[in-house]
Short mmCIF file of N, CA and C in Angstrom, two decimals:
data_model
loop_
_atom_site.label_atom_id
_atom_site.label_comp_id
_atom_site.label_asym_id
_atom_site.label_seq_id
_atom_site.Cartn_x
_atom_site.Cartn_y
_atom_site.Cartn_z
N UNK A 1197 194.51 169.34 121.42
CA UNK A 1197 193.55 169.96 120.53
C UNK A 1197 193.69 171.48 120.72
N UNK A 1198 193.72 172.20 119.61
CA UNK A 1198 193.88 173.66 119.72
C UNK A 1198 192.67 174.30 120.41
N UNK A 1199 192.87 175.44 120.99
CA UNK A 1199 191.83 176.13 121.75
C UNK A 1199 190.70 176.66 120.88
N UNK A 1200 190.97 176.96 119.62
CA UNK A 1200 189.92 177.53 118.76
C UNK A 1200 188.89 176.49 118.32
N UNK A 1201 189.17 175.19 118.50
CA UNK A 1201 188.25 174.13 118.11
C UNK A 1201 187.11 174.00 119.12
N UNK A 1202 187.40 174.27 120.39
CA UNK A 1202 186.40 174.08 121.43
C UNK A 1202 185.13 174.92 121.22
N UNK A 1203 185.22 176.17 120.85
CA UNK A 1203 183.96 176.92 120.62
C UNK A 1203 183.11 176.30 119.50
N UNK A 1204 183.76 175.79 118.46
CA UNK A 1204 183.00 175.13 117.38
C UNK A 1204 182.32 173.85 117.88
N UNK A 1205 183.04 173.08 118.69
CA UNK A 1205 182.46 171.86 119.23
C UNK A 1205 181.27 172.17 120.15
N UNK A 1206 181.41 173.18 120.98
CA UNK A 1206 180.32 173.57 121.89
C UNK A 1206 179.13 174.07 121.08
N UNK A 1207 179.39 174.88 120.06
CA UNK A 1207 178.31 175.39 119.21
C UNK A 1207 177.61 174.24 118.48
N UNK A 1208 178.38 173.30 117.97
CA UNK A 1208 177.81 172.14 117.29
C UNK A 1208 176.96 171.32 118.25
N UNK A 1209 177.45 171.12 119.48
CA UNK A 1209 176.71 170.36 120.47
C UNK A 1209 175.38 171.06 120.81
N UNK A 1210 175.40 172.36 120.97
CA UNK A 1210 174.17 173.10 121.29
C UNK A 1210 173.18 173.01 120.13
N UNK A 1211 173.66 173.13 118.90
CA UNK A 1211 172.78 173.04 117.73
C UNK A 1211 172.14 171.66 117.65
N UNK A 1212 172.93 170.62 117.83
CA UNK A 1212 172.41 169.25 117.78
C UNK A 1212 171.39 169.03 118.90
N UNK A 1213 171.65 169.57 120.08
CA UNK A 1213 170.71 169.43 121.19
C UNK A 1213 169.38 170.13 120.87
N UNK A 1214 169.43 171.33 120.33
CA UNK A 1214 168.21 172.07 119.98
C UNK A 1214 167.44 171.34 118.89
N UNK A 1215 168.14 170.83 117.88
CA UNK A 1215 167.48 170.08 116.81
C UNK A 1215 166.80 168.83 117.38
N UNK A 1216 167.45 168.15 118.30
CA UNK A 1216 166.87 166.97 118.93
C UNK A 1216 165.62 167.31 119.73
N UNK A 1217 165.65 168.41 120.46
CA UNK A 1217 164.48 168.83 121.23
C UNK A 1217 163.32 169.18 120.30
N UNK A 1218 163.61 169.90 119.22
CA UNK A 1218 162.56 170.26 118.26
C UNK A 1218 161.97 169.00 117.64
N UNK A 1219 162.80 168.05 117.28
CA UNK A 1219 162.34 166.79 116.71
C UNK A 1219 161.43 166.05 117.69
N UNK A 1220 161.86 165.96 118.94
CA UNK A 1220 161.07 165.25 119.95
C UNK A 1220 159.73 165.93 120.18
N UNK A 1221 159.70 167.26 120.21
CA UNK A 1221 158.45 167.98 120.42
C UNK A 1221 157.51 167.76 119.25
N UNK A 1222 158.03 167.82 118.03
CA UNK A 1222 157.18 167.61 116.85
C UNK A 1222 156.59 166.20 116.85
N UNK A 1223 157.40 165.20 117.18
CA UNK A 1223 156.90 163.82 117.22
C UNK A 1223 155.87 163.66 118.34
N UNK A 1224 156.07 164.31 119.47
CA UNK A 1224 155.11 164.22 120.57
C UNK A 1224 153.78 164.86 120.18
N UNK A 1225 153.81 165.98 119.49
CA UNK A 1225 152.57 166.63 119.04
C UNK A 1225 151.84 165.75 118.04
N UNK A 1226 152.59 165.16 117.13
CA UNK A 1226 151.97 164.27 116.14
C UNK A 1226 151.34 163.05 116.83
N UNK A 1227 152.05 162.48 117.79
CA UNK A 1227 151.51 161.33 118.52
C UNK A 1227 150.28 161.71 119.32
N UNK A 1228 150.26 162.91 119.88
CA UNK A 1228 149.08 163.33 120.66
C UNK A 1228 147.87 163.49 119.75
N UNK A 1229 148.07 163.94 118.51
CA UNK A 1229 146.95 164.04 117.58
C UNK A 1229 146.41 162.64 117.25
N UNK A 1230 147.31 161.69 117.04
CA UNK A 1230 146.88 160.32 116.72
C UNK A 1230 146.14 159.71 117.91
N UNK A 1231 146.65 159.89 119.10
CA UNK A 1231 145.99 159.35 120.29
C UNK A 1231 144.64 160.02 120.49
N UNK A 1232 144.55 161.31 120.21
CA UNK A 1232 143.27 162.01 120.33
C UNK A 1232 142.24 161.48 119.36
N UNK A 1233 142.64 161.24 118.12
CA UNK A 1233 141.68 160.70 117.14
C UNK A 1233 141.29 159.27 117.50
N UNK A 1234 142.23 158.50 118.03
CA UNK A 1234 141.91 157.14 118.47
C UNK A 1234 140.93 157.17 119.63
N UNK A 1235 141.14 158.07 120.57
CA UNK A 1235 140.23 158.19 121.71
C UNK A 1235 138.84 158.59 121.25
N UNK A 1236 138.77 159.49 120.27
CA UNK A 1236 137.46 159.91 119.74
C UNK A 1236 136.76 158.73 119.07
N UNK A 1237 137.49 157.93 118.31
CA UNK A 1237 136.91 156.77 117.65
C UNK A 1237 136.39 155.75 118.67
N UNK A 1238 137.18 155.50 119.70
CA UNK A 1238 136.77 154.56 120.74
C UNK A 1238 135.54 155.09 121.47
N UNK A 1239 135.52 156.38 121.74
CA UNK A 1239 134.36 156.96 122.43
C UNK A 1239 133.10 156.83 121.58
N UNK A 1240 133.22 157.09 120.28
CA UNK A 1240 132.06 156.94 119.39
C UNK A 1240 131.59 155.49 119.35
N UNK A 1241 132.52 154.56 119.28
CA UNK A 1241 132.16 153.14 119.25
C UNK A 1241 131.47 152.72 120.54
N UNK A 1242 132.00 153.16 121.66
CA UNK A 1242 131.41 152.79 122.94
C UNK A 1242 130.03 153.41 123.12
N UNK A 1243 129.85 154.64 122.66
CA UNK A 1243 128.53 155.26 122.80
C UNK A 1243 127.52 154.55 121.91
N UNK A 1244 127.95 154.16 120.70
CA UNK A 1244 127.06 153.41 119.81
C UNK A 1244 126.71 152.06 120.42
N UNK A 1245 127.69 151.39 121.00
CA UNK A 1245 127.44 150.10 121.64
C UNK A 1245 126.49 150.25 122.82
N UNK A 1246 126.66 151.32 123.57
CA UNK A 1246 125.77 151.56 124.72
C UNK A 1246 124.35 151.79 124.24
N UNK A 1247 124.18 152.55 123.15
CA UNK A 1247 122.84 152.79 122.62
C UNK A 1247 122.22 151.49 122.12
N UNK A 1248 123.02 150.66 121.44
CA UNK A 1248 122.52 149.38 120.95
C UNK A 1248 122.15 148.46 122.11
N UNK A 1249 122.93 148.51 123.17
CA UNK A 1249 122.65 147.66 124.33
C UNK A 1249 121.34 148.09 124.99
N UNK A 1250 121.09 149.39 125.03
CA UNK A 1250 119.84 149.87 125.62
C UNK A 1250 118.64 149.49 124.76
N UNK A 1251 118.85 149.40 123.45
CA UNK A 1251 117.74 149.12 122.54
C UNK A 1251 117.36 147.64 122.53
N UNK A 1252 118.28 146.77 122.93
CA UNK A 1252 118.01 145.33 122.91
C UNK A 1252 116.99 145.01 124.00
N UNK A 1253 115.98 144.26 123.61
CA UNK A 1253 114.98 143.87 124.60
C UNK A 1253 115.55 142.78 125.48
N UNK A 1254 115.27 142.88 126.73
CA UNK A 1254 115.77 141.90 127.68
C UNK A 1254 114.85 140.68 127.68
N UNK A 1255 115.42 139.52 127.43
CA UNK A 1255 114.66 138.29 127.47
C UNK A 1255 114.77 137.68 128.86
N UNK A 1256 113.77 136.94 129.20
CA UNK A 1256 113.81 136.25 130.49
C UNK A 1256 114.89 135.18 130.44
N UNK A 1257 115.47 134.85 131.57
CA UNK A 1257 116.50 133.80 131.59
C UNK A 1257 115.94 132.48 131.06
N UNK A 1258 116.80 131.69 130.47
CA UNK A 1258 116.38 130.45 129.83
C UNK A 1258 115.76 129.47 130.82
N UNK A 1259 116.23 129.48 132.07
CA UNK A 1259 115.69 128.51 133.02
C UNK A 1259 114.27 128.85 133.49
N UNK A 1260 113.79 130.07 133.16
CA UNK A 1260 112.42 130.43 133.54
C UNK A 1260 111.43 130.18 132.41
N UNK A 1261 111.92 129.80 131.24
CA UNK A 1261 111.06 129.57 130.09
C UNK A 1261 110.87 128.08 129.87
N UNK A 1262 109.87 127.73 129.08
CA UNK A 1262 109.69 126.30 128.78
C UNK A 1262 110.91 125.74 128.04
N UNK A 1263 111.13 124.47 128.21
CA UNK A 1263 112.28 123.81 127.60
C UNK A 1263 112.22 123.89 126.08
N UNK A 1264 111.03 123.93 125.52
CA UNK A 1264 110.91 123.98 124.06
C UNK A 1264 111.48 125.28 123.49
N UNK A 1265 111.29 126.40 124.20
CA UNK A 1265 111.83 127.67 123.68
C UNK A 1265 113.35 127.66 123.72
N UNK A 1266 113.92 127.09 124.77
CA UNK A 1266 115.38 126.99 124.85
C UNK A 1266 115.92 126.09 123.76
N UNK A 1267 115.25 124.98 123.51
CA UNK A 1267 115.72 124.07 122.47
C UNK A 1267 115.57 124.70 121.09
N UNK A 1268 114.53 125.51 120.88
CA UNK A 1268 114.39 126.20 119.59
C UNK A 1268 115.52 127.21 119.39
N UNK A 1269 115.83 127.98 120.44
CA UNK A 1269 116.93 128.95 120.33
C UNK A 1269 118.26 128.24 120.07
N UNK A 1270 118.46 127.10 120.74
CA UNK A 1270 119.69 126.34 120.51
C UNK A 1270 119.74 125.83 119.08
N UNK A 1271 118.62 125.33 118.57
CA UNK A 1271 118.58 124.80 117.20
C UNK A 1271 118.87 125.91 116.19
N UNK A 1272 118.31 127.11 116.43
CA UNK A 1272 118.58 128.23 115.52
C UNK A 1272 120.05 128.63 115.57
N UNK A 1273 120.60 128.71 116.77
CA UNK A 1273 122.01 129.08 116.90
C UNK A 1273 122.91 128.04 116.25
N UNK A 1274 122.58 126.77 116.43
CA UNK A 1274 123.39 125.70 115.83
C UNK A 1274 123.27 125.74 114.30
N UNK A 1275 122.09 126.08 113.79
CA UNK A 1275 121.92 126.20 112.34
C UNK A 1275 122.79 127.32 111.79
N UNK A 1276 122.88 128.44 112.53
CA UNK A 1276 123.75 129.53 112.09
C UNK A 1276 125.21 129.11 112.10
N UNK A 1277 125.60 128.34 113.10
CA UNK A 1277 126.98 127.85 113.17
C UNK A 1277 127.28 126.96 111.97
N UNK A 1278 126.36 126.06 111.65
CA UNK A 1278 126.57 125.17 110.51
C UNK A 1278 126.61 125.94 109.20
N UNK A 1279 125.78 126.98 109.07
CA UNK A 1279 125.81 127.81 107.85
C UNK A 1279 127.16 128.51 107.72
N UNK A 1280 127.68 129.07 108.81
CA UNK A 1280 128.97 129.74 108.76
C UNK A 1280 130.08 128.76 108.40
N UNK A 1281 130.05 127.56 108.97
CA UNK A 1281 131.06 126.56 108.65
C UNK A 1281 130.98 126.14 107.18
N UNK A 1282 129.76 125.98 106.67
CA UNK A 1282 129.59 125.58 105.27
C UNK A 1282 130.07 126.68 104.33
N UNK A 1283 129.78 127.93 104.66
CA UNK A 1283 130.23 129.02 103.79
C UNK A 1283 131.75 129.15 103.84
N UNK A 1284 132.34 128.96 105.00
CA UNK A 1284 133.80 128.99 105.10
C UNK A 1284 134.42 127.85 104.30
N UNK A 1285 133.81 126.69 104.37
CA UNK A 1285 134.32 125.54 103.62
C UNK A 1285 134.21 125.79 102.12
N UNK A 1286 133.10 126.36 101.67
CA UNK A 1286 132.95 126.62 100.23
C UNK A 1286 133.94 127.68 99.77
N UNK A 1287 134.17 128.71 100.59
CA UNK A 1287 135.19 129.71 100.22
C UNK A 1287 136.56 129.07 100.15
N UNK A 1288 136.85 128.18 101.07
CA UNK A 1288 138.13 127.48 101.08
C UNK A 1288 138.30 126.65 99.81
N UNK A 1289 137.26 125.92 99.44
CA UNK A 1289 137.32 125.10 98.22
C UNK A 1289 137.51 125.97 96.98
N UNK A 1290 136.78 127.08 96.91
CA UNK A 1290 136.92 127.98 95.76
C UNK A 1290 138.34 128.51 95.66
N UNK A 1291 138.91 128.92 96.78
CA UNK A 1291 140.27 129.47 96.76
C UNK A 1291 141.26 128.40 96.33
N UNK A 1292 141.09 127.15 96.80
CA UNK A 1292 142.00 126.09 96.40
C UNK A 1292 141.86 125.78 94.92
N UNK A 1293 140.66 125.88 94.38
CA UNK A 1293 140.48 125.66 92.94
C UNK A 1293 141.23 126.72 92.14
N UNK A 1294 141.19 127.96 92.61
CA UNK A 1294 141.94 129.03 91.93
C UNK A 1294 143.43 128.75 92.01
N UNK A 1295 143.92 128.37 93.18
CA UNK A 1295 145.34 128.11 93.34
C UNK A 1295 145.78 126.87 92.58
N UNK A 1296 144.88 125.91 92.45
CA UNK A 1296 145.22 124.67 91.76
C UNK A 1296 145.54 124.95 90.29
N UNK A 1297 144.81 125.88 89.69
CA UNK A 1297 145.00 126.20 88.27
C UNK A 1297 145.79 127.48 88.06
N UNK A 1298 146.46 127.96 89.08
CA UNK A 1298 147.17 129.23 88.99
C UNK A 1298 148.35 129.17 88.02
N UNK A 1299 149.12 128.11 88.06
CA UNK A 1299 150.33 128.02 87.25
C UNK A 1299 150.12 127.31 85.92
N UNK A 1300 148.91 127.01 85.57
CA UNK A 1300 148.68 126.30 84.31
C UNK A 1300 148.59 127.26 83.16
#
């Protein structure tokens, strides 16, 4: 290889190295902004959750209350579970009805 080619190769290598460093720095700055906004969102969510947790009234443990109150809470919770299952089932049926007549 002729001697005059080497300076061009070295110059090209230095330029490519500098461009790579600039690219990496720009991507790192962009990623740090994204991580910062994510951290801010998580912090806001956690502070809101902490405030909500403080606002919730503490109930006595179930074993210290009469059995009727525990059974009422269980019945209410089970009713909510059944309502959610029924609504999911109705949404499922509605979607299948739409798909059933989609190609007609």
